[in-house]
């Protein structure tokens, strides 16, 4: 008889997911999977809607990084309206919005969701291993987390009009510039943000380095990595070309124009999950899956174009002898490098007079297909639309960051489950939390990562060790 | 004949001119009576009933009722405001109004009234009706999901543009805005410069490619509630 243990919901992960672990009579793990249970039908819902609604409507996919959807859709709509090159003011305002978003999202994740695990240990009592515990015991850190996040949110408000679900980016540009008043408010606090970002980076780095032996194998595995990089190989969160590397750092493809993504990336649909499973076409679904997000980005880029984050990147890469870092828990360190990078970038932008320009929108020759990609906080985000001559969206395909990390998260769960739970006589809360910790490293946001291709029933199947079906549940 | 007419609304003495409606006289005097179908450049129809007031104790549409000497008008009463709230509430659930991604958000009169009356969530069940959209016109888009059947477009097209592009068809819940072509808006002679393309209080008739160009904070009702432009006149006097 097999026994099924379900942790539900995975607390402190945005959205709603479910993990099933299949045990045999000796409590040995035979299978572990991270399921997606939420259902969102956006790709169908937006059919027939006018294209200019897209940047505003698709951000409703997610309450955690709506700006990423807002901007990716706006980039796709730039293509639709023939805006091949935005005005400097529009491009920089959007970048400012994006770095503000990355800062607030990463800060939220690190301070509120994952720092309890790092500060108190995975096995610590849940009564203290939470954000309140952090606030009580590490008050400064908790306050800094809140303030960094707030700064990011205020940047979003100044660029998009609202802290959440704004309207700043429009097809071909932006609807406002940054007034000198707004700018000066941010400039006043930027030095403090730099100090706190350095501090957060140090916490993540020290934790990883001090616990290297423990974190190295924890939910770790070799994988390919994918991200956008700038044409000179620099990290660029807002725009670039696709680069994929293998676990050793060899390039699988490089500087691929992202409008050709379909020639390089395919998506597999599996009966047991609403989420699609993207993979690199040339390697096939078995070998072609890849990781995205902070870890992948630090691994794929040749350098970071802000001095402090570049120093941090070098230190990070030295840990794995300048080969790609495949340690799941290193996501946290990489994420904090990006926090520092974002603050440095915000500082750069605030000092750029282009933000006060008045030339906001460009248009060109109207097209019927638009693709927009960017590096969202959680990884590469793909937006692809077709628009008819009446300006209505006829097709939308979104590959969200968490979907890209679909297989890696399953791998991490399986690895942790096998390493930490197999053979244990009982399943303690601490052990179960190891699984959560591994998932949390990817910072998945699940509500936006589920796809609905027409009407697809939800089907959950359990397999035994040989792949035989034990039980199937179908939801129409 | 005197060219002054004096009346009282909610205890305030107002002097209007002969031929004015209650709504017009009150607007001039800086007293706001909520309204939705009324457009200052169009003939009032009195169809939405939001401006209903009590004239000497009898309910009347303030947008069509002429003022008379010595009349006693009540508008800001508990009961009338509750009726108004109900009308607004019903308009919200009758259509498919998704303010969060509607491009008229911030400039929409229905939404602004919702805010003015403190409606946070409708108390009635949503109808989720199936309504048609028409995107065929090169410059204008009709989204009937958001139509509140105010009739402004009908009136504007007929009397200002002299075209009669829009007309109501059907009754009750089936009532909808129709166009004077076999099928599509593109087959009508509607032009982007027409008054009819400019008067919709909600996001049902919209001009293409103009969405979201006004940043949040600068939209018509972002800072001040609907009606405050009228009320400000009184404060200044
Ligand atoms: S389309 Fe607009 S103007 Fe015409 S009836 Fe409907 S809400 Fe009124």
PDB file of N, CA, C and O in Angstrom, chain A residues 51-55 68-87 89-95 97 167-175 238-239 258-259 360-374 383-385 387:
ATOM      1  N   UNK A  51      -6.314  45.679 -28.758  1.00  0.00           N
ATOM      2  CA  UNK A  51      -4.917  45.414 -28.366  1.00  0.00           C
ATOM      3  C   UNK A  51      -4.390  46.387 -27.314  1.00  0.00           C
ATOM      4  O   UNK A  51      -3.564  46.029 -26.488  1.00  0.00           O
ATOM      5  N   UNK A  52      -4.881  47.639 -27.343  1.00  0.00           N
ATOM      6  CA  UNK A  52      -4.325  48.615 -26.397  1.00  0.00           C
ATOM      7  C   UNK A  52      -4.733  48.332 -24.951  1.00  0.00           C
ATOM      8  O   UNK A  52      -4.184  48.913 -24.037  1.00  0.00           O
ATOM      9  N   UNK A  53      -5.711  47.443 -24.788  1.00  0.00           N
ATOM     10  CA  UNK A  53      -6.083  47.058 -23.425  1.00  0.00           C
ATOM     11  C   UNK A  53      -5.071  46.080 -22.806  1.00  0.00           C
ATOM     12  O   UNK A  53      -5.038  45.919 -21.586  1.00  0.00           O
ATOM     13  N   UNK A  54      -4.306  45.419 -23.652  1.00  0.00           N
ATOM     14  CA  UNK A  54      -3.479  44.309 -23.164  1.00  0.00           C
ATOM     15  C   UNK A  54      -2.556  44.678 -21.993  1.00  0.00           C
ATOM     16  O   UNK A  54      -2.542  43.981 -20.981  1.00  0.00           O
ATOM     17  N   UNK A  55      -1.765  45.762 -22.116  1.00  0.00           N
ATOM     18  CA  UNK A  55      -0.850  46.036 -20.993  1.00  0.00           C
ATOM     19  C   UNK A  55      -1.587  46.234 -19.672  1.00  0.00           C
ATOM     20  O   UNK A  55      -1.037  45.960 -18.609  1.00  0.00           O
ATOM     21  N   UNK A  68       5.568  43.409 -14.527  1.00  0.00           N
ATOM     22  CA  UNK A  68       6.242  42.595 -15.541  1.00  0.00           C
ATOM     23  C   UNK A  68       5.297  42.292 -16.699  1.00  0.00           C
ATOM     24  O   UNK A  68       5.679  42.386 -17.864  1.00  0.00           O
ATOM     25  N   UNK A  69       4.058  41.930 -16.361  1.00  0.00           N
ATOM     26  CA  UNK A  69       3.080  41.656 -17.420  1.00  0.00           C
ATOM     27  C   UNK A  69       2.721  42.943 -18.162  1.00  0.00           C
ATOM     28  O   UNK A  69       2.576  42.945 -19.379  1.00  0.00           O
ATOM     29  N   UNK A  70       2.580  43.995 -17.408  1.00  0.00           N
ATOM     30  CA  UNK A  70       2.264  45.301 -17.998  1.00  0.00           C
ATOM     31  C   UNK A  70       3.317  45.661 -19.052  1.00  0.00           C
ATOM     32  O   UNK A  70       2.987  46.032 -20.181  1.00  0.00           O
ATOM     33  N   UNK A  71       4.576  45.511 -18.704  1.00  0.00           N
ATOM     34  CA  UNK A  71       5.656  45.916 -19.607  1.00  0.00           C
ATOM     35  C   UNK A  71       5.869  44.922 -20.748  1.00  0.00           C
ATOM     36  O   UNK A  71       6.134  45.325 -21.880  1.00  0.00           O
ATOM     37  N   UNK A  72       5.747  43.637 -20.458  1.00  0.00           N
ATOM     38  CA  UNK A  72       5.938  42.652 -21.531  1.00  0.00           C
ATOM     39  C   UNK A  72       4.844  42.825 -22.583  1.00  0.00           C
ATOM     40  O   UNK A  72       5.114  42.780 -23.797  1.00  0.00           O
ATOM     41  N   UNK A  73       3.616  43.056 -22.127  1.00  0.00           N
ATOM     42  CA  UNK A  73       2.516  43.278 -23.075  1.00  0.00           C
ATOM     43  C   UNK A  73       2.742  44.583 -23.838  1.00  0.00           C
ATOM     44  O   UNK A  73       2.533  44.644 -25.054  1.00  0.00           O
ATOM     45  N   UNK A  74       3.189  45.606 -23.130  1.00  0.00           N
ATOM     46  CA  UNK A  74       3.451  46.886 -23.801  1.00  0.00           C
ATOM     47  C   UNK A  74       4.540  46.718 -24.867  1.00  0.00           C
ATOM     48  O   UNK A  74       4.449  47.279 -25.962  1.00  0.00           O
ATOM     49  N   UNK A  75       5.557  45.913 -24.559  1.00  0.00           N
ATOM     50  CA  UNK A  75       6.621  45.680 -25.548  1.00  0.00           C
ATOM     51  C   UNK A  75       6.074  44.970 -26.778  1.00  0.00           C
ATOM     52  O   UNK A  75       6.449  45.282 -27.908  1.00  0.00           O
ATOM     53  N   UNK A  76       5.175  44.015 -26.540  1.00  0.00           N
ATOM     54  CA  UNK A  76       4.556  43.320 -27.684  1.00  0.00           C
ATOM     55  C   UNK A  76       3.709  44.314 -28.482  1.00  0.00           C
ATOM     56  O   UNK A  76       3.708  44.287 -29.723  1.00  0.00           O
ATOM     57  N   UNK A  77       3.018  45.211 -27.788  1.00  0.00           N
ATOM     58  CA  UNK A  77       2.166  46.187 -28.474  1.00  0.00           C
ATOM     59  C   UNK A  77       2.987  47.252 -29.205  1.00  0.00           C
ATOM     60  O   UNK A  77       2.533  47.813 -30.192  1.00  0.00           O
ATOM     61  N   UNK A  78       4.198  47.512 -28.733  1.00  0.00           N
ATOM     62  CA  UNK A  78       5.104  48.398 -29.481  1.00  0.00           C
ATOM     63  C   UNK A  78       5.307  47.833 -30.888  1.00  0.00           C
ATOM     64  O   UNK A  78       5.323  48.573 -31.876  1.00  0.00           O
ATOM     65  N   UNK A  79       5.471  46.513 -30.943  1.00  0.00           N
ATOM     66  CA  UNK A  79       5.676  45.868 -32.245  1.00  0.00           C
ATOM     67  C   UNK A  79       4.415  46.033 -33.089  1.00  0.00           C
ATOM     68  O   UNK A  79       4.485  46.354 -34.282  1.00  0.00           O
ATOM     69  N   UNK A  80       3.256  45.841 -32.465  1.00  0.00           N
ATOM     70  CA  UNK A  80       1.981  45.966 -33.194  1.00  0.00           C
ATOM     71  C   UNK A  80       1.835  47.366 -33.804  1.00  0.00           C
ATOM     72  O   UNK A  80       1.420  47.514 -34.947  1.00  0.00           O
ATOM     73  N   UNK A  81       2.170  48.399 -33.034  1.00  0.00           N
ATOM     74  CA  UNK A  81       1.983  49.762 -33.564  1.00  0.00           C
ATOM     75  C   UNK A  81       3.213  50.255 -34.332  1.00  0.00           C
ATOM     76  O   UNK A  81       3.270  51.413 -34.745  1.00  0.00           O
ATOM     77  N   UNK A  82       4.169  49.373 -34.538  1.00  0.00           N
ATOM     78  CA  UNK A  82       5.333  49.728 -35.353  1.00  0.00           C
ATOM     79  C   UNK A  82       6.311  50.664 -34.669  1.00  0.00           C
ATOM     80  O   UNK A  82       7.057  51.383 -35.332  1.00  0.00           O
ATOM     81  N   UNK A  83       6.287  50.672 -33.333  1.00  0.00           N
ATOM     82  CA  UNK A  83       7.238  51.523 -32.603  1.00  0.00           C
ATOM     83  C   UNK A  83       8.519  50.721 -32.393  1.00  0.00           C
ATOM     84  O   UNK A  83       8.676  50.043 -31.384  1.00  0.00           O
ATOM     85  N   UNK A  84       9.416  50.776 -33.362  1.00  0.00           N
ATOM     86  CA  UNK A  84      10.614  49.947 -33.273  1.00  0.00           C
ATOM     87  C   UNK A  84      11.642  50.524 -32.322  1.00  0.00           C
ATOM     88  O   UNK A  84      12.454  49.801 -31.772  1.00  0.00           O
ATOM     89  N   UNK A  85      11.635  51.805 -32.169  1.00  0.00           N
ATOM     90  CA  UNK A  85      12.533  52.413 -31.190  1.00  0.00           C
ATOM     91  C   UNK A  85      11.756  53.454 -30.397  1.00  0.00           C
ATOM     92  O   UNK A  85      11.240  54.416 -30.959  1.00  0.00           O
ATOM     93  N   UNK A  86      11.671  53.246 -29.098  1.00  0.00           N
ATOM     94  CA  UNK A  86      10.939  54.193 -28.257  1.00  0.00           C
ATOM     95  C   UNK A  86      11.754  55.464 -28.071  1.00  0.00           C
ATOM     96  O   UNK A  86      12.968  55.477 -28.272  1.00  0.00           O
ATOM     97  N   UNK A  87      11.099  56.524 -27.653  1.00  0.00           N
ATOM     98  CA  UNK A  87      11.846  57.737 -27.309  1.00  0.00           C
ATOM     99  C   UNK A  87      12.663  57.440 -26.049  1.00  0.00           C
ATOM    100  O   UNK A  87      12.295  56.563 -25.256  1.00  0.00           O
ATOM    101  N   UNK A  89      12.854  59.021 -23.314  1.00  0.00           N
ATOM    102  CA  UNK A  89      12.041  59.205 -22.107  1.00  0.00           C
ATOM    103  C   UNK A  89      11.170  57.976 -21.857  1.00  0.00           C
ATOM    104  O   UNK A  89      11.094  57.467 -20.729  1.00  0.00           O
ATOM    105  N   UNK A  90      10.526  57.486 -22.913  1.00  0.00           N
ATOM    106  CA  UNK A  90       9.633  56.331 -22.753  1.00  0.00           C
ATOM    107  C   UNK A  90      10.417  55.102 -22.312  1.00  0.00           C
ATOM    108  O   UNK A  90      10.053  54.414 -21.355  1.00  0.00           O
ATOM    109  N   UNK A  91      11.519  54.835 -23.005  1.00  0.00           N
ATOM    110  CA  UNK A  91      12.302  53.637 -22.672  1.00  0.00           C
ATOM    111  C   UNK A  91      12.835  53.720 -21.242  1.00  0.00           C
ATOM    112  O   UNK A  91      12.776  52.768 -20.477  1.00  0.00           O
ATOM    113  N   UNK A  92      13.313  54.889 -20.850  1.00  0.00           N
ATOM    114  CA  UNK A  92      13.910  55.000 -19.513  1.00  0.00           C
ATOM    115  C   UNK A  92      12.851  55.006 -18.413  1.00  0.00           C
ATOM    116  O   UNK A  92      13.089  54.487 -17.326  1.00  0.00           O
ATOM    117  N   UNK A  93      11.701  55.592 -18.677  1.00  0.00           N
ATOM    118  CA  UNK A  93      10.618  55.529 -17.687  1.00  0.00           C
ATOM    119  C   UNK A  93      10.198  54.079 -17.473  1.00  0.00           C
ATOM    120  O   UNK A  93       9.948  53.639 -16.354  1.00  0.00           O
ATOM    121  N   UNK A  94      10.097  53.335 -18.562  1.00  0.00           N
ATOM    122  CA  UNK A  94       9.724  51.924 -18.425  1.00  0.00           C
ATOM    123  C   UNK A  94      10.789  51.149 -17.667  1.00  0.00           C
ATOM    124  O   UNK A  94      10.488  50.291 -16.846  1.00  0.00           O
ATOM    125  N   UNK A  95      12.035  51.457 -17.964  1.00  0.00           N
ATOM    126  CA  UNK A  95      13.116  50.771 -17.236  1.00  0.00           C
ATOM    127  C   UNK A  95      13.053  51.102 -15.744  1.00  0.00           C
ATOM    128  O   UNK A  95      13.184  50.230 -14.898  1.00  0.00           O
ATOM    129  N   UNK A  97      10.470  51.887 -14.048  1.00  0.00           N
ATOM    130  CA  UNK A  97       9.332  51.121 -13.512  1.00  0.00           C
ATOM    131  C   UNK A  97       9.754  49.673 -13.258  1.00  0.00           C
ATOM    132  O   UNK A  97       9.458  49.092 -12.214  1.00  0.00           O
ATOM    133  N   UNK A 167      -1.141  52.224 -15.285  1.00  0.00           N
ATOM    134  CA  UNK A 167      -1.405  52.299 -16.725  1.00  0.00           C
ATOM    135  C   UNK A 167      -0.261  52.955 -17.495  1.00  0.00           C
ATOM    136  O   UNK A 167      -0.431  53.315 -18.646  1.00  0.00           O
ATOM    137  N   UNK A 168       0.898  53.138 -16.866  1.00  0.00           N
ATOM    138  CA  UNK A 168       1.969  53.940 -17.465  1.00  0.00           C
ATOM    139  C   UNK A 168       2.378  53.580 -18.883  1.00  0.00           C
ATOM    140  O   UNK A 168       2.429  54.437 -19.766  1.00  0.00           O
ATOM    141  N   UNK A 169       2.665  52.298 -19.120  1.00  0.00           N
ATOM    142  CA  UNK A 169       3.159  51.909 -20.446  1.00  0.00           C
ATOM    143  C   UNK A 169       1.986  51.750 -21.402  1.00  0.00           C
ATOM    144  O   UNK A 169       1.029  51.044 -21.113  1.00  0.00           O
ATOM    145  N   UNK A 170       2.067  52.430 -22.540  1.00  0.00           N
ATOM    146  CA  UNK A 170       1.019  52.310 -23.556  1.00  0.00           C
ATOM    147  C   UNK A 170       1.698  51.903 -24.861  1.00  0.00           C
ATOM    148  O   UNK A 170       2.921  52.065 -24.995  1.00  0.00           O
ATOM    149  N   UNK A 171       0.945  51.361 -25.824  1.00  0.00           N
ATOM    150  CA  UNK A 171       1.593  50.946 -27.070  1.00  0.00           C
ATOM    151  C   UNK A 171       2.414  52.088 -27.668  1.00  0.00           C
ATOM    152  O   UNK A 171       1.880  53.171 -27.880  1.00  0.00           O
ATOM    153  N   UNK A 172       3.679  51.857 -27.853  1.00  0.00           N
ATOM    154  CA  UNK A 172       4.549  52.866 -28.443  1.00  0.00           C
ATOM    155  C   UNK A 172       5.214  53.799 -27.446  1.00  0.00           C
ATOM    156  O   UNK A 172       5.960  54.686 -27.842  1.00  0.00           O
ATOM    157  N   UNK A 173       4.965  53.619 -26.150  1.00  0.00           N
ATOM    158  CA  UNK A 173       5.661  54.516 -25.212  1.00  0.00           C
ATOM    159  C   UNK A 173       5.130  54.495 -23.800  1.00  0.00           C
ATOM    160  O   UNK A 173       4.855  53.448 -23.224  1.00  0.00           O
ATOM    161  N   UNK A 174       4.950  55.690 -23.269  1.00  0.00           N
ATOM    162  CA  UNK A 174       4.612  55.851 -21.854  1.00  0.00           C
ATOM    163  C   UNK A 174       3.656  57.039 -21.753  1.00  0.00           C
ATOM    164  O   UNK A 174       3.623  57.879 -22.643  1.00  0.00           O
ATOM    165  N   UNK A 175       2.854  57.126 -20.702  1.00  0.00           N
ATOM    166  CA  UNK A 175       1.906  58.249 -20.635  1.00  0.00           C
ATOM    167  C   UNK A 175       2.339  59.383 -19.708  1.00  0.00           C
ATOM    168  O   UNK A 175       1.611  60.356 -19.536  1.00  0.00           O
ATOM    169  N   UNK A 238      15.392  44.431 -18.740  1.00  0.00           N
ATOM    170  CA  UNK A 238      14.275  44.965 -19.515  1.00  0.00           C
ATOM    171  C   UNK A 238      14.272  44.509 -20.972  1.00  0.00           C
ATOM    172  O   UNK A 238      13.223  44.298 -21.549  1.00  0.00           O
ATOM    173  N   UNK A 239      15.446  44.349 -21.548  1.00  0.00           N
ATOM    174  CA  UNK A 239      15.467  44.031 -22.980  1.00  0.00           C
ATOM    175  C   UNK A 239      16.763  43.336 -23.365  1.00  0.00           C
ATOM    176  O   UNK A 239      17.798  43.570 -22.755  1.00  0.00           O
ATOM    177  N   UNK A 258      14.458  37.585 -29.859  1.00  0.00           N
ATOM    178  CA  UNK A 258      13.390  36.878 -29.156  1.00  0.00           C
ATOM    179  C   UNK A 258      12.093  36.750 -29.948  1.00  0.00           C
ATOM    180  O   UNK A 258      11.239  35.955 -29.603  1.00  0.00           O
ATOM    181  N   UNK A 259      11.967  37.539 -31.008  1.00  0.00           N
ATOM    182  CA  UNK A 259      10.752  37.368 -31.816  1.00  0.00           C
ATOM    183  C   UNK A 259      10.769  36.018 -32.542  1.00  0.00           C
ATOM    184  O   UNK A 259       9.774  35.585 -33.096  1.00  0.00           O
ATOM    185  N   UNK A 360       6.864  61.308 -25.625  1.00  0.00           N
ATOM    186  CA  UNK A 360       6.501  60.090 -24.904  1.00  0.00           C
ATOM    187  C   UNK A 360       6.115  58.900 -25.778  1.00  0.00           C
ATOM    188  O   UNK A 360       6.275  57.751 -25.378  1.00  0.00           O
ATOM    189  N   UNK A 361       5.588  59.168 -26.972  1.00  0.00           N
ATOM    190  CA  UNK A 361       5.047  58.052 -27.764  1.00  0.00           C
ATOM    191  C   UNK A 361       5.515  58.127 -29.213  1.00  0.00           C
ATOM    192  O   UNK A 361       5.602  59.210 -29.782  1.00  0.00           O
ATOM    193  N   UNK A 362       5.838  56.979 -29.791  1.00  0.00           N
ATOM    194  CA  UNK A 362       6.107  56.916 -31.238  1.00  0.00           C
ATOM    195  C   UNK A 362       5.217  55.844 -31.853  1.00  0.00           C
ATOM    196  O   UNK A 362       4.790  54.909 -31.184  1.00  0.00           O
ATOM    197  N   UNK A 363       4.970  55.983 -33.116  1.00  0.00           N
ATOM    198  CA  UNK A 363       4.199  54.978 -33.853  1.00  0.00           C
ATOM    199  C   UNK A 363       4.809  54.790 -35.222  1.00  0.00           C
ATOM    200  O   UNK A 363       5.493  55.671 -35.733  1.00  0.00           O
ATOM    201  N   UNK A 364       4.574  53.639 -35.815  1.00  0.00           N
ATOM    202  CA  UNK A 364       5.081  53.375 -37.159  1.00  0.00           C
ATOM    203  C   UNK A 364       4.085  52.527 -37.925  1.00  0.00           C
ATOM    204  O   UNK A 364       2.879  52.680 -37.748  1.00  0.00           O
ATOM    205  N   UNK A 365       4.612  51.627 -38.694  1.00  0.00           N
ATOM    206  CA  UNK A 365       3.748  50.808 -39.535  1.00  0.00           C
ATOM    207  C   UNK A 365       3.054  49.734 -38.703  1.00  0.00           C
ATOM    208  O   UNK A 365       3.687  49.002 -37.966  1.00  0.00           O
ATOM    209  N   UNK A 366       1.759  49.648 -38.821  1.00  0.00           N
ATOM    210  CA  UNK A 366       0.948  48.731 -38.031  1.00  0.00           C
ATOM    211  C   UNK A 366       1.211  47.285 -38.450  1.00  0.00           C
ATOM    212  O   UNK A 366       1.275  46.971 -39.636  1.00  0.00           O
ATOM    213  N   UNK A 367       1.390  46.397 -37.442  1.00  0.00           N
ATOM    214  CA  UNK A 367       1.630  44.988 -37.723  1.00  0.00           C
ATOM    215  C   UNK A 367       0.557  44.124 -37.062  1.00  0.00           C
ATOM    216  O   UNK A 367      -0.161  44.588 -36.185  1.00  0.00           O
ATOM    217  N   UNK A 368       0.488  42.882 -37.461  1.00  0.00           N
ATOM    218  CA  UNK A 368      -0.547  41.988 -36.929  1.00  0.00           C
ATOM    219  C   UNK A 368      -0.030  40.979 -35.913  1.00  0.00           C
ATOM    220  O   UNK A 368      -0.782  40.130 -35.441  1.00  0.00           O
ATOM    221  N   UNK A 369       1.257  41.047 -35.617  1.00  0.00           N
ATOM    222  CA  UNK A 369       1.789  40.103 -34.639  1.00  0.00           C
ATOM    223  C   UNK A 369       2.855  40.808 -33.809  1.00  0.00           C
ATOM    224  O   UNK A 369       3.670  41.549 -34.350  1.00  0.00           O
ATOM    225  N   UNK A 370       2.811  40.576 -32.509  1.00  0.00           N
ATOM    226  CA  UNK A 370       3.790  41.231 -31.643  1.00  0.00           C
ATOM    227  C   UNK A 370       4.258  40.303 -30.540  1.00  0.00           C
ATOM    228  O   UNK A 370       3.454  39.606 -29.926  1.00  0.00           O
ATOM    229  N   UNK A 371       5.562  40.311 -30.315  1.00  0.00           N
ATOM    230  CA  UNK A 371       6.137  39.484 -29.255  1.00  0.00           C
ATOM    231  C   UNK A 371       6.945  40.402 -28.342  1.00  0.00           C
ATOM    232  O   UNK A 371       7.718  41.237 -28.820  1.00  0.00           O
ATOM    233  N   UNK A 372       6.727  40.254 -27.048  1.00  0.00           N
ATOM    234  CA  UNK A 372       7.483  41.057 -26.082  1.00  0.00           C
ATOM    235  C   UNK A 372       8.027  40.169 -24.980  1.00  0.00           C
ATOM    236  O   UNK A 372       7.293  39.375 -24.399  1.00  0.00           O
ATOM    237  N   UNK A 373       9.322  40.282 -24.722  1.00  0.00           N
ATOM    238  CA  UNK A 373       9.923  39.499 -23.641  1.00  0.00           C
ATOM    239  C   UNK A 373      10.624  40.440 -22.676  1.00  0.00           C
ATOM    240  O   UNK A 373      11.107  41.497 -23.078  1.00  0.00           O
ATOM    241  N   UNK A 374      10.682  40.065 -21.448  1.00  0.00           N
ATOM    242  CA  UNK A 374      11.573  40.744 -20.517  1.00  0.00           C
ATOM    243  C   UNK A 374      11.941  39.779 -19.398  1.00  0.00           C
ATOM    244  O   UNK A 374      11.382  38.687 -19.303  1.00  0.00           O
ATOM    245  N   UNK A 383       5.475  37.199 -23.888  1.00  0.00           N
ATOM    246  CA  UNK A 383       4.119  37.591 -24.304  1.00  0.00           C
ATOM    247  C   UNK A 383       4.074  37.603 -25.834  1.00  0.00           C
ATOM    248  O   UNK A 383       4.903  38.237 -26.462  1.00  0.00           O
ATOM    249  N   UNK A 384       3.093  36.937 -26.390  1.00  0.00           N
ATOM    250  CA  UNK A 384       2.997  36.811 -27.836  1.00  0.00           C
ATOM    251  C   UNK A 384       1.533  36.997 -28.241  1.00  0.00           C
ATOM    252  O   UNK A 384       0.662  36.308 -27.721  1.00  0.00           O
ATOM    253  N   UNK A 385       1.267  37.934 -29.145  1.00  0.00           N
ATOM    254  CA  UNK A 385      -0.115  38.227 -29.537  1.00  0.00           C
ATOM    255  C   UNK A 385      -0.258  38.305 -31.050  1.00  0.00           C
ATOM    256  O   UNK A 385       0.670  38.703 -31.750  1.00  0.00           O
ATOM    257  N   UNK A 387      -3.063  40.165 -33.712  1.00  0.00           N
ATOM    258  CA  UNK A 387      -4.104  41.193 -33.697  1.00  0.00           C
ATOM    259  C   UNK A 387      -4.665  41.316 -35.111  1.00  0.00           C
ATOM    260  O   UNK A 387      -3.903  41.367 -36.077  1.00  0.00           O
TER     261      UNK A 387
END
